[in-house]
């Protein structure tokens, strides 16, 4: 049976992130994907100024109500960037209306990076997002979001394995079965993941060599590859390894192209490899 997902993120018209990343990646993995936009922006808020922003909170419950009458069940509910902390209430209401016991609730908190919250975020976001993480099966926060979610100071001087393990433990205590923390590094040369499921006593770590620079939208690209792998039957460890490898390759092809980084990464060039690897052909 073809898998079916619903992706609940903003639409940033320009600058490859959120829905313009999640939809093509899941589609290329063979997953039927519905979308619900949380906000409409002209660009992402990372390296642009003067962007427009329309909060679509009022649409989420009416859309979910209608979808719930269509007699479809979803294998995954994938939430990402939200317009506000208050919007978490609507997203939880969507889960109540659309999901059943078999739906994999997959939450990318997507509200900050590099030790700070994104420009448009309000201070209620971490506490509100904690509630959404409690409903999830899998959460994919980066190091910054993990610290905000747990009320811990961001480790400016660098992360240690002990601190990463403390984060994973705290995040699991929120309620999800799997935690995949991105942007974990114990040295300047490498960056990667801390992964822990509820049955594991400690996280495992996976690393790749680090590229210098700020790569907008790579959190969304990584999370979308990860969910694609999970929906295509990979374990959390195997899906994380595939997503890390493909994200690394995506940044490499982007740097080779010399294109400005604020427009996002060239995941389009990597989609054929996603398919081949999911089909066991590469
Ligand atoms: O990639 C995360 C993201 C998604 N959506 C919007 C953003 C960002 C990061 O800056 O600004 C609108």
Coordinates of C-alpha atoms and ligand atoms in Angstrom, one line a residue:
X1 CA 0.0 0.0 0.0
X2 CA 1.2 3.5 -0.8
X3 CA 2.0 5.5 2.3
X4 CA 0.2 8.7 3.0
X5 CA 1.4 11.7 4.9
X6 CA 0.1 15.1 5.8
X7 CA 2.7 17.9 6.1
X8 CA 1.8 21.0 8.3
X9 CA 4.4 23.7 7.8
X10 CA 4.5 27.3 6.4
X11 CA 4.7 28.1 2.7
X12 CA 7.8 30.3 2.1
X13 CA 7.4 31.3 -1.5
X14 CA 11.1 31.7 -2.1
X15 CA 14.0 30.1 -0.3
X16 CA 13.5 26.3 -0.2
X17 CA 12.3 25.3 3.2
X18 CA 9.2 23.9 4.9
X19 CA 6.4 22.7 2.5
X20 CA 8.5 23.5 -0.7
X21 CA 11.0 20.9 0.7
X22 CA 8.8 18.4 2.5
X23 CA 6.3 17.9 -0.4
X24 CA 8.9 17.1 -3.1
X25 CA 11.0 14.9 -0.9
X26 CA 8.1 12.8 0.4
X27 CA 6.6 12.6 -3.1
X28 CA 9.9 11.5 -4.5
X29 CA 10.0 8.8 -1.9
X30 CA 6.7 7.5 -3.2
X31 CA 4.6 8.9 -0.3
X32 CA 1.3 10.5 -1.2
X33 CA 1.5 13.9 0.6
X34 CA -1.3 16.3 1.6
X35 CA -0.2 19.7 2.8
X36 CA -1.7 22.2 5.2
X37 CA 0.0 25.7 5.3
X38 CA 0.5 27.2 8.8
X39 CA 1.5 30.6 7.4
X40 CA 2.3 32.2 4.1
X41 CA 5.6 34.2 3.8
X42 CA 7.3 35.6 0.7
X43 CA 10.6 34.1 1.9
X44 CA 12.0 32.4 5.0
X45 CA 13.1 34.7 7.8
X46 CA 16.7 33.6 7.9
X47 CA 18.7 35.8 5.5
X48 CA 16.1 38.0 4.0
X49 CA 14.5 41.3 5.2
X50 CA 11.1 42.8 4.2
X51 CA 9.3 39.5 3.9
X52 CA 5.5 39.3 4.1
X53 CA 3.8 37.1 6.8
X54 CA 0.2 35.9 6.9
X55 CA -0.8 33.7 9.9
X56 CA -3.2 31.0 8.7
X57 CA -4.2 29.8 12.2
X58 CA -7.9 30.4 11.5
X59 CA -7.8 27.9 8.6
X60 CA -6.3 24.9 10.4
X61 CA -9.3 23.5 12.2
X62 CA -11.8 24.1 9.4
X63 CA -9.4 22.3 7.0
X64 CA -8.9 19.4 9.5
X65 CA -12.7 19.2 10.0
X66 CA -13.3 18.9 6.3
X67 CA -10.4 16.4 5.8
X68 CA -11.8 14.3 8.6
X69 CA -15.0 13.7 6.6
X70 CA -13.1 12.3 3.6
X71 CA -12.6 8.8 5.1
X72 CA -8.8 8.8 4.7
X73 CA -6.3 7.7 7.3
X74 CA -2.8 9.1 7.4
X75 CA 0.4 7.0 8.0
X76 CA 2.2 10.2 9.2
X77 CA 1.3 13.6 10.5
X78 CA 4.4 15.8 10.0
X79 CA 4.5 19.3 11.6
X80 CA 7.2 21.9 11.2
X81 CA 7.4 25.7 11.3
X82 CA 4.3 27.2 13.0
X83 CA 3.1 30.8 12.9
X84 CA 3.0 31.3 16.7
X85 CA 3.1 29.5 20.0
X86 CA -0.7 29.8 20.1
X87 CA -1.0 27.9 16.9
X88 CA 0.1 24.7 18.7
X89 CA -3.5 24.5 20.0
X90 CA -4.8 24.3 16.5
X91 CA -2.2 21.7 15.5
X92 CA -3.2 19.6 18.5
X93 CA -6.8 20.0 17.4
X94 CA -5.8 18.8 13.9
X95 CA -4.2 15.7 15.3
X96 CA -7.4 15.0 17.3
X97 CA -9.5 15.2 14.1
X98 CA -7.2 13.6 11.5
X99 CA -4.9 11.0 13.2
X100 CA -5.7 7.5 14.5
X101 CA -3.6 5.1 16.6
X102 CA -1.6 4.1 13.6
X103 CA -0.5 7.6 12.6
X104 CA 3.1 8.4 13.1
X105 CA 3.1 11.9 14.6
X106 CA 6.4 13.4 13.6
X107 CA 7.3 16.8 15.0
X108 CA 10.1 19.0 13.8
X109 CA 9.9 21.9 16.3
X110 CA 11.5 24.3 13.8
X111 CA 11.6 27.5 15.9
X112 CA 15.3 28.3 16.3
X113 CA 18.9 27.7 15.4
X114 CA 22.5 28.7 16.4
X115 CA 21.4 29.4 20.0
X116 CA 18.5 31.7 19.1
X117 CA 14.8 31.6 18.2
X118 CA 13.9 32.6 14.6
X119 CA 12.9 36.3 14.1
X120 CA 9.1 35.9 14.2
X121 CA 8.9 33.5 17.1
X122 CA 7.2 34.6 20.4
X123 CA 8.3 33.6 23.9
X124 CA 5.4 31.1 24.3
X125 CA 6.8 28.9 21.6
X126 CA 9.1 26.6 23.6
X127 CA 6.4 25.8 26.2
X128 CA 3.7 25.3 23.6
X129 CA 6.0 23.2 21.4
X130 CA 6.7 21.0 24.4
X131 CA 3.0 20.1 24.4
X132 CA 3.2 19.1 20.7
X133 CA 6.3 17.1 21.3
X134 CA 4.5 15.2 24.1
X135 CA 2.0 13.9 21.5
X136 CA 4.7 12.9 19.0
X137 CA 6.1 9.4 18.2
X138 CA 9.3 11.0 16.8
X139 CA 10.7 14.5 17.4
X140 CA 13.6 16.1 15.4
X141 CA 14.8 19.2 17.3
X142 CA 18.2 20.7 16.6
X143 CA 20.5 21.5 19.5
X144 CA 19.1 25.0 19.9
X145 CA 15.5 23.8 20.0
X146 CA 16.4 21.0 22.4
X147 CA 17.9 23.5 24.9
X148 CA 14.8 25.8 24.7
X149 CA 12.4 22.9 25.0
X150 CA 14.2 21.8 28.2
X151 CA 15.0 25.2 29.6
X152 CA 18.8 24.5 29.5
X153 CA 21.4 27.1 28.4
X154 CA 22.8 26.7 24.9
X155 CA 26.3 25.3 25.1
X156 CA 28.1 28.1 23.3
X157 CA 31.5 26.6 24.1
X158 CA 30.5 23.3 22.4
X159 CA 28.5 20.2 23.3
X160 CA 29.7 17.2 25.2
X161 CA 28.5 13.6 24.9
X162 CA 27.2 13.9 28.5
X163 CA 25.2 17.1 27.7
X164 CA 23.8 15.4 24.5
X165 CA 22.7 12.4 26.6
X166 CA 21.1 14.7 29.1
X167 CA 19.2 16.4 26.3
X168 CA 18.0 13.1 24.8
X169 CA 16.9 11.8 28.3
X170 CA 15.0 15.1 28.9
X171 CA 13.3 15.0 25.5
X172 CA 12.2 11.4 25.9
X173 CA 10.7 12.4 29.2
X174 CA 8.4 14.7 27.3
X175 CA 6.8 11.6 25.9
X176 CA 8.0 10.7 22.3
X177 CA 9.3 7.2 21.5
X178 CA 12.2 8.5 19.4
X179 CA 14.4 11.6 19.6
X180 CA 16.8 12.6 16.9
X181 CA 18.7 15.7 17.8
X182 CA 20.5 17.4 14.9
X183 CA 23.5 19.8 15.0
X184 CA 25.4 17.7 17.6
X185 CA 29.1 18.0 17.4
X186 CA 32.0 17.3 19.8
X187 CA 34.7 18.7 17.4
X188 CA 35.0 21.5 14.8
X189 CA 35.5 19.0 12.0
X190 CA 32.3 16.9 12.4
X191 CA 28.6 17.4 12.9
X192 CA 25.7 15.0 13.2
X193 CA 23.0 13.4 15.3
X194 CA 22.2 12.1 18.8
X195 CA 19.5 9.4 18.4
X196 CA 17.7 7.7 21.3
X197 CA 14.6 5.6 21.5
X198 CA 12.7 4.9 24.7
X199 CA 14.1 1.3 25.0
X200 CA 17.7 2.5 24.8
X201 CA 19.7 3.4 27.9
X202 CA 21.9 5.9 26.0
X203 CA 21.9 7.8 22.7
X204 CA 23.9 6.6 19.7
X205 CA 25.8 9.3 17.7
X206 CA 26.3 9.5 13.9
X207 CA 28.6 12.1 12.3
X208 CA 29.7 13.4 9.0
X209 CA 32.4 16.0 8.2
X210 CA 31.2 19.6 8.7
X211 CA 30.9 22.1 5.9
X212 CA 31.6 25.8 6.8
X213 CA 28.6 28.0 6.4
X214 CA 24.9 28.5 7.3
X215 CA 22.7 26.3 5.2
X216 CA 19.0 27.4 5.4
X217 CA 16.4 24.8 5.2
X218 CA 18.7 21.9 5.9
X219 CA 16.7 21.0 9.1
X220 CA 13.7 20.6 6.9
X221 CA 15.6 18.7 4.3
X222 CA 17.0 16.3 6.9
X223 CA 13.6 15.8 8.7
X224 CA 11.9 15.1 5.3
X225 CA 14.5 12.5 4.3
X226 CA 14.2 10.9 7.8
X227 CA 10.4 10.6 7.6
X228 CA 10.7 9.3 4.0
X229 CA 13.0 6.5 5.3
X230 CA 10.7 5.7 8.2
X231 CA 7.6 5.5 6.0
X232 CA 9.5 3.3 3.6
X233 CA 10.1 0.8 6.4
X234 CA 13.6 1.8 7.8
X235 CA 14.3 1.6 11.5
X236 CA 14.9 5.0 13.2
X237 CA 18.7 4.3 13.2
X238 CA 18.8 3.3 9.5
X239 CA 16.5 6.2 8.5
X240 CA 18.7 8.6 10.4
X241 CA 21.8 7.3 8.7
X242 CA 20.2 7.6 5.3
X243 CA 19.0 11.2 6.1
X244 CA 22.3 12.3 7.4
X245 CA 24.2 10.9 4.4
X246 CA 21.7 12.5 1.9
X247 CA 21.8 15.9 3.8
X248 CA 25.6 15.8 3.6
X249 CA 25.4 15.1 -0.1
X250 CA 22.8 17.8 -0.6
X251 CA 25.1 20.5 1.0
X252 CA 28.0 19.2 -1.1
X253 CA 26.2 19.6 -4.4
X254 CA 25.0 23.1 -3.3
X255 CA 28.5 24.3 -2.5
X256 CA 29.8 22.9 -5.8
X257 CA 27.2 25.0 -7.6
X258 CA 28.4 28.3 -6.0
X259 CA 24.8 29.5 -5.8
X260 CA 23.9 31.9 -3.0
X261 CA 23.1 29.9 0.2
X262 CA 20.1 32.0 1.3
X263 CA 18.0 30.4 -1.4
X264 CA 18.4 27.0 0.3
X265 CA 20.1 23.8 -0.7
X266 CA 19.8 21.9 -4.0
X267 CA 18.0 18.9 -2.7
X268 CA 16.4 18.5 -6.2
X269 CA 19.7 17.1 -7.5
X270 CA 19.7 14.4 -4.7
X271 CA 16.1 13.2 -5.2
X272 CA 17.0 10.4 -7.7
X273 CA 19.5 9.1 -5.1
X274 CA 16.8 9.1 -2.4
X275 CA 14.6 6.9 -4.6
X276 CA 17.5 4.6 -5.6
X277 CA 18.6 4.1 -1.9
X278 CA 15.0 3.5 -0.8
X279 CA 14.7 0.9 -3.6
X280 CA 18.0 -0.7 -2.6
X281 CA 19.6 0.2 -5.9
X282 CA 22.5 2.4 -4.8
Ligands
LIG1 O1 13.7 26.1 7.8 C1 13.0 26.6 8.9 C2 12.2 27.7 8.6 C3 10.9 27.5 8.1 N1 10.1 28.5 7.7 C4 10.4 29.8 7.9 C5 11.7 30.1 8.4 C6 12.6 29.0 8.8 C7 13.9 29.4 9.3 O2 14.4 30.5 9.3 O3 12.0 31.4 8.6 C8 9.5 30.9 7.6

